[in-house]
Each structure stands twice: as C-alpha cells, then as structure tokens.
Amino acid sequence: MASSNLPAAKAFSAPRPRAPQRSNRDIARDFLDLHFRLEGGTNLPVFTRFERPIRLRVVGNPSAGFQRDLSQLLQRFKREAGIDIQRVNSGPVEITVQAVSSRAIHRALPKAACFVVPNVDSLAELRRKRRSPDTDWSRLRSRERLAVFVPNDISPQETRDCLHEELAQAIGPLNDLYRLSDSVFNDDNVHTVLTGFDMLVLRATYAPELRTGMSRSEVAAILPGLLSRLNPAGNSIASRALPATPRSWINAIETALGPGSGFSSRKRAANQAVVLAQELGWSDHRRAYSHYVLGRMIQAHEPELAQRHFQTALDFLRQTPGSDLHQAVIRPRMAAYLIARGDGEAALQQINPALPVASRFENAALLATSLLIKAEALDLLGQFATANTVRLDSLGWARYGFGPDWAVKAKIREVADLRPSPN
C-alpha cells in the first residue's frame, strides 16, 4: 500500500457537550415520543432497556480510529449517563458491533449507512432471521441482545457518527424526531455526536425509577420527578414546545434528499417542504432546514436564488436559541458563493464564525471545509502565507472527516475550483 503524503488524521480531545437548555416539561414529552414510537409512526406498547450490565464485543475488521472513538464513547456513556457498559473480548454479550463493508450493509438494508437490529449477533444471523418477529422492533418487549452494523470503508468521522447514533439507539430510544434541534435523534444529521440532551435522555432511561415493561402512562407519571432530580435547571425554563412534524413534510424532505428520484422530482419535493413549512407557520430550525435543503439542491444551477434561501435559513436560525451548529453548516455554502464572486473579505466574515462551532461539536468535515474556504478567502486578499498555514491546518481534519487521500484531495480541488477565473 502506498504511503500517504498528507498529514496524519487529527482527533478531537475531550468532548464538550452542553447541558440541555430546555424545559423539563418539553424534555418529558420528547422522552416519551422517543421511547414509545418508531420512526415510521408505529406506537410501542412498553418501555424497554437493558436490565443488566451491558457487555459489548467488536467483531469484523474495524477501520483506523475506530478503537479510540469507541473507547471515548463508552466512557461518555459511563460518565455522563451512568450506564454500566464495558467492552469484552469473549463470553456472552448484550451488544455485538460488527464492522463490515458498505456493500454488505447495503445488501442487508439498501438505504442505511449503518443500523441496529435486535436478537441477532451477525449479518449471517440477520439473513437467516430476515422475516422473523425476533428482528421486529415493534414486537420487542425486552432487550437481551442485539447487533450494531457499521461500515469499515468510510471516513473515520462517518464511522464515529454511526457508533454514536446506533449505539445510542441500541441502549436507548428507537425514534428520531425532526423537532429536536439539540439531538442526534433527528434525521437531519446536523448533530453527529451525542449531545447533552441525548445523554440526559440516556441517563433517565437507566434511572432506577424506570424498568422494562412500563406503559407510556406509567413512565409519564414518573418523568416529572425524575427529570427534576437529574436536571433541576430544567424546572425553571419556560416551555417552548414545538408542534409535531407532519408526515407530509417528512415525506417531502425524504424525497428531496433520498436516492431513487430524479433531480426534478427532488427539487419539486424540496420546494414542497418550503411551502409546507411556511403554511404550518413554523419559524424554528425545521423552517430553516427546508430552505437549506432547497438551496443546497439548486446551488450549482441557480446560485443567486440558493444564496437567498441560505440567508432566509440563517434569519430563522438567529431567532432560534442553541442553533449555532445549524448556522455553521450553512455558512460554508454561503462563503463559497462569495469566493466565486471574488469577495474575499465577505467570505472571511461569513466563514470565521463556523470554525469554533465546528470544533466544539466535533465535526471535522465541516471544520476542514471551513478552513479550506478561509484559505481561499485569504488568498483573494493577498495574505498568501497565512492562507498556506490555514490550508495546512485543514489537512489533518480532512483526513478524519473525509478519509482516504483521494477524498481529501477531491475536497481540496472542489474548494480551489471556486476561485474566479482570471480576466
């Protein structure tokens, strides 16, 4: 194998999760909807969790950086959520993490990057039990053993993101909710590592007041006192309960972002999401996300219109507490437009706020992209030495965020190609 001429992948140090900044009343509602409903809308009759210490084993061929990221995540489960979980190399286990190729995962579940299944410990067993009620989450009444399948041929960040989301679902809630702006339990994929809210949900999940088999009403009766104990600050925060997300908007977003549809169908669905968000009277992160998705889709062909959609998204997010990361995701696309116009100063002002946010939320792909765009802006301003330093700094983060050399170099070319052609 040829050696890389790029720097080694960088890694984030200690996690810096923020405590949830929301009312316990709202968090209780979220907890119930996360635990008692599946993504497709099916209601679950009972609460489930592991009722004994969790042993976890890794099989397959995990990718570089996997071991470090898994160890850090297990430490967070112990420290922040109080969950008794440990990694073992032999003997019976509650959770098996199998590292396999992306192709093997797509053969098992075509639309999934990674996934978790109850009552199996390998893809081979999953194939044998494909139509068995054992693998149906809606029939689950207790958690005994399950398997998490993660790809070993994607970037370190993507693998880490899979570990965070799938292990959290393996031991905790099974649902995702678009109304959650501060959680990985949200299909918008803005948050990629478990947040303070997520850890509070997991800590509550394993609190002694709860047990497997409880009904929704039984859990609901206990939650106010439980959350007061675990999150006393949430008692003094006013409720800002967001309305439920209708299936029509979810379907429009899924069509816009999903495979299997042509560009015109996806663009039509993105426009429909914007219209629905407006008709519903939303002004939260979901309204912003609708504009962001549409802007991202049309940016190559209608850059001016895309820029207006991005600006509209930012305008809504500025009214939304705790939306720093959502704003940071949009800023590189807006700065790219300014680079293409040759406006280095405006691009610099647009991209600089994204850098500390990307770092705080451990998003190396976003950080690397933002640094590369900053370097281009500095080049436009004639600050070539500083630009080279910033560009060099981006490479280690790009190795973690995008993976192999070819992917890093492709991102570098993509950003460099933004430069306006010389007259």
XYZ file of C-alpha atoms in Angstrom:
423
model
C 0.000 0.000 0.000
C 1.354 3.426 -0.928
C 2.138 5.731 1.965
C 0.210 8.968 2.301
C 1.909 12.291 1.627
C -0.735 14.038 3.735
C -0.551 14.691 7.493
C -1.994 12.132 9.896
C -5.653 12.445 10.800
C -6.306 14.780 13.698
C -8.636 13.859 16.540
C -10.756 15.884 18.914
C -9.754 15.842 22.559
C -12.208 15.889 25.458
C -15.899 16.167 24.450
C -17.603 19.439 25.368
C -21.347 18.668 25.484
C -23.684 21.430 26.589
C -26.326 20.762 29.191
C -29.813 20.893 27.647
C -31.222 24.420 27.590
C -34.890 23.410 27.552
C -37.813 22.960 29.892
C -38.173 19.630 31.686
C -41.798 19.646 30.582
C -40.691 19.649 26.945
C -37.962 17.079 27.605
C -40.523 14.740 29.192
C -42.662 14.925 26.054
C -39.574 14.243 23.922
C -38.578 11.283 26.086
C -41.995 9.676 25.684
C -42.124 10.201 21.910
C -38.585 8.893 21.504
C -39.215 5.738 23.531
C -42.793 4.858 22.655
C -42.813 5.364 18.888
C -40.825 4.116 15.918
C -39.662 6.348 13.069
C -42.417 5.115 10.787
C -45.068 6.127 13.324
C -45.777 2.757 14.961
C -46.579 3.108 18.669
C -44.697 0.865 21.092
C -46.718 -0.579 23.998
C -43.940 -0.845 26.580
C -40.705 0.791 27.655
C -37.570 -1.308 27.116
C -33.927 -1.078 28.135
C -31.195 -3.477 29.236
C -31.873 -4.629 32.774
C -28.365 -5.936 33.467
C -24.837 -4.609 32.910
C -24.112 -4.257 29.198
C -21.209 -6.180 27.727
C -20.100 -5.206 24.219
C -17.884 -7.072 21.772
C -16.388 -5.887 18.461
C -16.061 -8.328 15.570
C -15.011 -7.924 11.952
C -12.346 -5.548 10.703
C -12.811 -2.081 12.181
C -11.243 0.884 10.405
C -8.495 3.196 11.628
C -9.514 5.362 14.573
C -12.416 3.064 15.447
C -10.965 1.794 18.719
C -10.234 5.276 20.053
C -13.670 6.627 19.146
C -15.451 3.613 20.627
C -13.483 3.832 23.871
C -14.261 7.526 24.183
C -17.969 6.898 23.545
C -18.167 4.102 26.134
C -16.505 6.411 28.669
C -19.142 9.049 27.927
C -21.931 6.515 28.474
C -20.451 5.687 31.884
C -19.558 9.214 32.965
C -22.449 11.274 31.565
C -25.309 8.750 31.510
C -24.313 6.468 34.384
C -24.694 3.357 32.220
C -22.884 0.176 33.274
C -21.292 -0.788 29.951
C -17.955 -2.407 29.224
C -16.136 -3.901 26.297
C -15.174 -7.583 26.455
C -13.331 -9.929 24.099
C -15.093 -13.186 24.915
C -18.095 -14.714 26.611
C -21.766 -13.793 26.263
C -22.551 -10.192 25.328
C -25.571 -7.928 25.082
C -24.260 -5.902 22.115
C -22.164 -7.054 19.166
C -20.635 -4.373 16.963
C -19.748 -5.855 13.578
C -17.509 -3.847 11.239
C -18.173 -4.828 7.627
C -18.051 -3.296 4.163
C -20.543 -0.688 2.998
C -21.587 -3.099 0.275
C -22.500 -5.745 2.860
C -24.566 -3.195 4.778
C -26.385 -2.033 1.641
C -27.175 -5.621 0.719
C -28.798 -6.051 4.118
C -30.536 -2.658 4.246
C -30.195 -0.681 0.984
C -30.938 2.810 2.336
C -28.879 2.550 5.536
C -25.323 3.682 6.179
C -25.360 1.682 9.426
C -28.073 0.112 11.555
C -29.005 -1.848 14.675
C -31.144 -5.000 14.915
C -32.471 -6.877 17.963
C -31.888 -10.557 18.721
C -29.022 -11.194 16.307
C -25.248 -11.010 16.576
C -24.140 -11.068 12.913
C -25.235 -10.274 9.374
C -25.367 -14.005 8.736
C -27.869 -14.488 11.545
C -29.832 -11.477 10.302
C -30.129 -13.089 6.868
C -31.439 -16.271 8.469
C -33.961 -14.311 10.554
C -34.938 -11.808 7.887
C -38.703 -12.306 8.334
C -38.623 -13.440 11.947
C -40.613 -11.492 14.562
C -37.401 -11.579 16.637
C -35.935 -8.797 14.484
C -39.076 -6.624 14.533
C -38.614 -3.646 16.872
C -42.380 -3.243 17.197
C -42.591 -6.691 18.831
C -39.730 -6.094 21.248
C -40.743 -6.459 24.905
C -37.288 -6.717 26.471
C -33.705 -6.112 25.369
C -31.483 -9.159 25.666
C -29.010 -8.995 22.783
C -28.649 -7.008 19.596
C -26.137 -6.136 16.897
C -24.876 -2.853 15.503
C -23.506 -2.940 11.956
C -21.023 -0.232 10.941
C -19.035 0.111 7.693
C -15.250 -0.170 7.798
C -14.532 1.526 4.461
C -15.779 5.075 5.095
C -14.139 8.064 6.772
C -13.260 7.912 10.475
C -15.841 10.616 11.195
C -18.634 8.752 9.415
C -17.781 5.586 11.350
C -17.764 7.534 14.628
C -21.120 9.108 13.753
C -22.554 5.628 13.145
C -21.258 4.446 16.511
C -22.841 7.369 18.338
C -26.268 7.088 16.739
C -26.605 3.314 16.536
C -25.196 2.513 19.970
C -27.425 5.189 21.492
C -30.435 3.532 19.848
C -29.199 0.087 20.856
C -29.331 1.041 24.529
C -31.937 3.828 24.427
C -34.662 5.429 22.294
C -35.609 3.961 18.925
C -37.259 7.010 17.367
C -35.961 10.123 15.598
C -37.788 13.452 15.844
C -37.256 16.354 13.444
C -38.474 18.778 16.101
C -35.363 18.142 18.216
C -32.777 20.824 17.468
C -30.232 19.583 20.021
C -30.014 15.841 19.408
C -28.630 13.072 17.217
C -32.114 11.546 17.464
C -33.025 13.638 14.412
C -32.813 12.591 10.776
C -31.471 15.998 9.690
C -27.976 14.782 10.721
C -26.910 18.238 11.914
C -25.641 16.805 15.210
C -23.217 13.957 14.651
C -22.059 13.216 18.216
C -24.274 12.694 21.240
C -25.323 15.946 22.885
C -26.036 16.953 26.459
C -29.739 16.403 25.768
C -29.040 12.908 24.427
C -27.030 11.979 27.497
C -29.789 13.258 29.765
C -32.292 11.061 27.909
C -29.975 8.061 28.309
C -29.378 8.808 31.996
C -33.151 8.974 32.526
C -33.574 5.750 30.543
C -31.387 3.883 33.030
C -32.651 5.622 36.165
C -33.789 3.257 38.960
C -37.308 4.753 38.861
C -37.938 3.090 35.452
C -37.984 -0.541 34.364
C -38.707 -2.616 31.288
C -42.394 -3.316 30.709
C -43.763 0.033 31.892
C -46.517 1.625 29.831
C -46.346 5.129 28.422
C -48.688 6.431 31.126
C -46.619 4.805 33.870
C -43.410 6.378 32.564
C -45.171 9.724 32.081
C -46.213 9.755 35.734
C -42.629 9.249 36.888
C -40.816 11.598 34.492
C -41.513 14.974 36.179
C -39.885 13.900 39.437
C -37.131 12.005 37.631
C -36.161 14.949 35.438
C -36.312 17.306 38.409
C -33.720 15.108 40.095
C -31.462 14.719 37.048
C -31.901 18.178 35.510
C -33.048 20.681 38.151
C -32.194 23.635 35.903
C -34.916 22.482 33.500
C -37.620 23.252 36.072
C -37.055 26.997 35.788
C -37.000 27.176 31.985
C -40.270 28.102 30.281
C -41.823 25.580 27.912
C -41.247 26.205 24.202
C -42.951 23.076 22.932
C -42.774 22.822 19.146
C -45.666 21.348 17.181
C -45.352 17.811 15.882
C -43.812 17.299 12.459
C -46.450 16.144 9.938
C -45.770 13.160 7.730
C -46.287 15.303 4.604
C -43.235 17.451 5.423
C -41.139 14.416 6.382
C -42.037 12.712 3.110
C -41.084 15.828 1.137
C -37.700 16.082 2.878
C -37.006 12.362 2.465
C -37.831 12.543 -1.239
C -35.668 15.629 -1.686
C -32.656 14.029 -0.002
C -33.159 10.365 -0.774
C -31.959 8.234 -3.676
C -34.221 6.829 -6.331
C -35.702 10.069 -7.679
C -34.577 12.320 -10.500
C -33.428 15.891 -9.953
C -36.737 17.447 -10.984
C -38.700 15.257 -8.549
C -36.277 16.004 -5.747
C -36.359 19.738 -6.449
C -40.157 19.673 -6.501
C -40.157 17.878 -3.136
C -37.712 20.431 -1.661
C -39.948 23.273 -2.827
C -42.929 21.473 -1.294
C -41.101 21.245 2.051
C -40.511 25.017 1.987
C -44.168 25.706 1.177
C -45.410 23.305 3.870
C -43.114 24.852 6.494
C -44.448 28.286 5.591
C -48.086 27.147 5.635
C -47.559 25.495 9.023
C -46.357 28.817 10.390
C -43.009 27.419 11.542
C -40.167 29.731 12.464
C -37.895 27.121 14.093
C -34.961 25.069 12.788
C -37.268 22.950 10.595
C -38.285 26.031 8.619
C -34.607 26.875 8.214
C -33.780 23.302 7.215
C -36.387 23.398 4.447
C -34.714 26.444 2.898
C -31.256 24.950 3.395
C -32.184 21.713 1.602
C -33.650 23.606 -1.339
C -30.696 25.988 -1.513
C -28.224 23.120 -1.461
C -30.085 21.397 -4.272
C -30.182 24.374 -6.647
C -26.832 25.967 -5.770
C -24.992 24.685 -8.838
C -27.613 25.952 -11.317
C -29.225 28.899 -9.523
C -26.549 30.248 -7.169
C -28.210 33.614 -6.507
C -31.542 32.033 -5.588
C -29.746 29.439 -3.468
C -27.980 32.223 -1.604
C -31.322 33.823 -0.791
C -32.619 30.529 0.593
C -29.486 30.141 2.722
C -29.905 33.679 4.030
C -33.552 33.004 4.860
C -32.472 29.885 6.760
C -29.918 31.913 8.729
C -32.523 34.570 9.510
C -34.809 31.974 11.094
C -31.940 30.315 12.950
C -30.837 33.597 14.504
C -34.229 33.648 16.231
C -33.722 30.059 17.459
C -31.755 29.530 20.693
C -28.967 26.973 20.519
C -28.765 26.904 16.723
C -25.036 27.669 16.396
C -24.277 24.354 14.684
C -27.189 24.684 12.266
C -25.869 28.098 11.250
C -22.327 26.771 10.916
C -23.495 24.076 8.493
C -24.921 26.735 6.170
C -22.032 29.212 6.289
C -19.557 27.323 4.033
C -22.088 27.260 1.200
C -22.713 30.979 1.526
C -18.990 31.687 1.737
C -18.362 29.528 -1.345
C -20.663 31.787 -3.352
C -18.698 34.836 -2.178
C -15.376 33.193 -3.102
C -16.711 32.539 -6.602
C -17.546 36.248 -6.854
C -14.044 37.189 -5.727
C -15.216 38.813 -2.483
C -12.619 37.555 -0.034
C -13.492 39.953 2.773
C -17.191 39.000 2.813
C -16.295 35.302 2.542
C -13.982 35.638 5.541
C -16.699 37.302 7.615
C -19.123 34.562 6.627
C -16.850 31.604 7.385
C -14.998 32.683 10.539
C -17.948 32.086 12.947
C -18.224 28.486 11.722
C -14.734 27.457 12.824
C -15.067 27.351 16.648
C -18.555 25.857 16.337
C -17.373 23.012 14.089
C -14.605 22.290 16.586
C -16.878 22.393 19.636
C -19.336 19.971 18.029
C -16.526 17.683 16.790
C -17.379 17.934 13.101
C -14.039 17.511 11.340
C -15.544 17.512 7.829
C -17.220 20.865 8.490
C -14.080 22.231 10.137
C -11.820 21.141 7.277
C -14.144 22.554 4.628
C -14.436 25.846 6.510
C -10.654 26.115 6.861
C -10.136 25.438 3.149
C -12.657 28.153 2.288
C -10.974 30.531 4.707
C -7.654 29.857 2.971
C -9.200 30.738 -0.403
C -10.593 33.966 1.054
C -7.158 34.875 2.421
C -5.611 34.170 -0.976
C -8.083 36.572 -2.562
C -6.960 39.195 -0.047
C -3.287 38.603 -0.863
C -2.498 37.060 2.519
C -0.744 34.063 0.981
C 1.446 32.953 3.915
C -1.496 32.926 6.317
C -3.594 31.132 3.714
C -0.987 28.369 3.387
C -0.873 27.928 7.177
C -4.675 27.653 7.356
C -4.752 25.233 4.414
C -2.122 23.034 6.062
C -4.133 23.048 9.294
C -7.166 21.800 7.366
C -5.484 18.635 6.110
C -5.402 16.659 9.363
C -9.065 17.430 9.971
C -9.852 16.480 6.374
C -8.156 13.117 6.884
C -10.524 12.421 9.779
C -13.587 13.970 8.137
C -13.222 12.658 4.576
C -10.916 9.657 4.941
C -8.504 8.496 2.236
C -6.091 10.695 0.318
C -8.220 10.750 -2.823
C -11.246 12.046 -0.894
C -9.177 14.741 0.831
C -7.610 15.844 -2.461
C -11.033 15.893 -4.120
C -12.311 18.264 -1.414
C -9.234 20.484 -1.834
C -9.844 20.657 -5.614
C -13.553 21.331 -5.101
C -12.827 24.358 -2.919
C -9.952 25.574 -5.114
C -12.245 25.432 -8.139
C -14.416 28.094 -6.504
C -11.839 30.745 -7.387
C -12.981 33.179 -10.059
C -11.225 32.784 -13.388
C -8.561 35.440 -14.027
C -9.539 38.081 -16.572
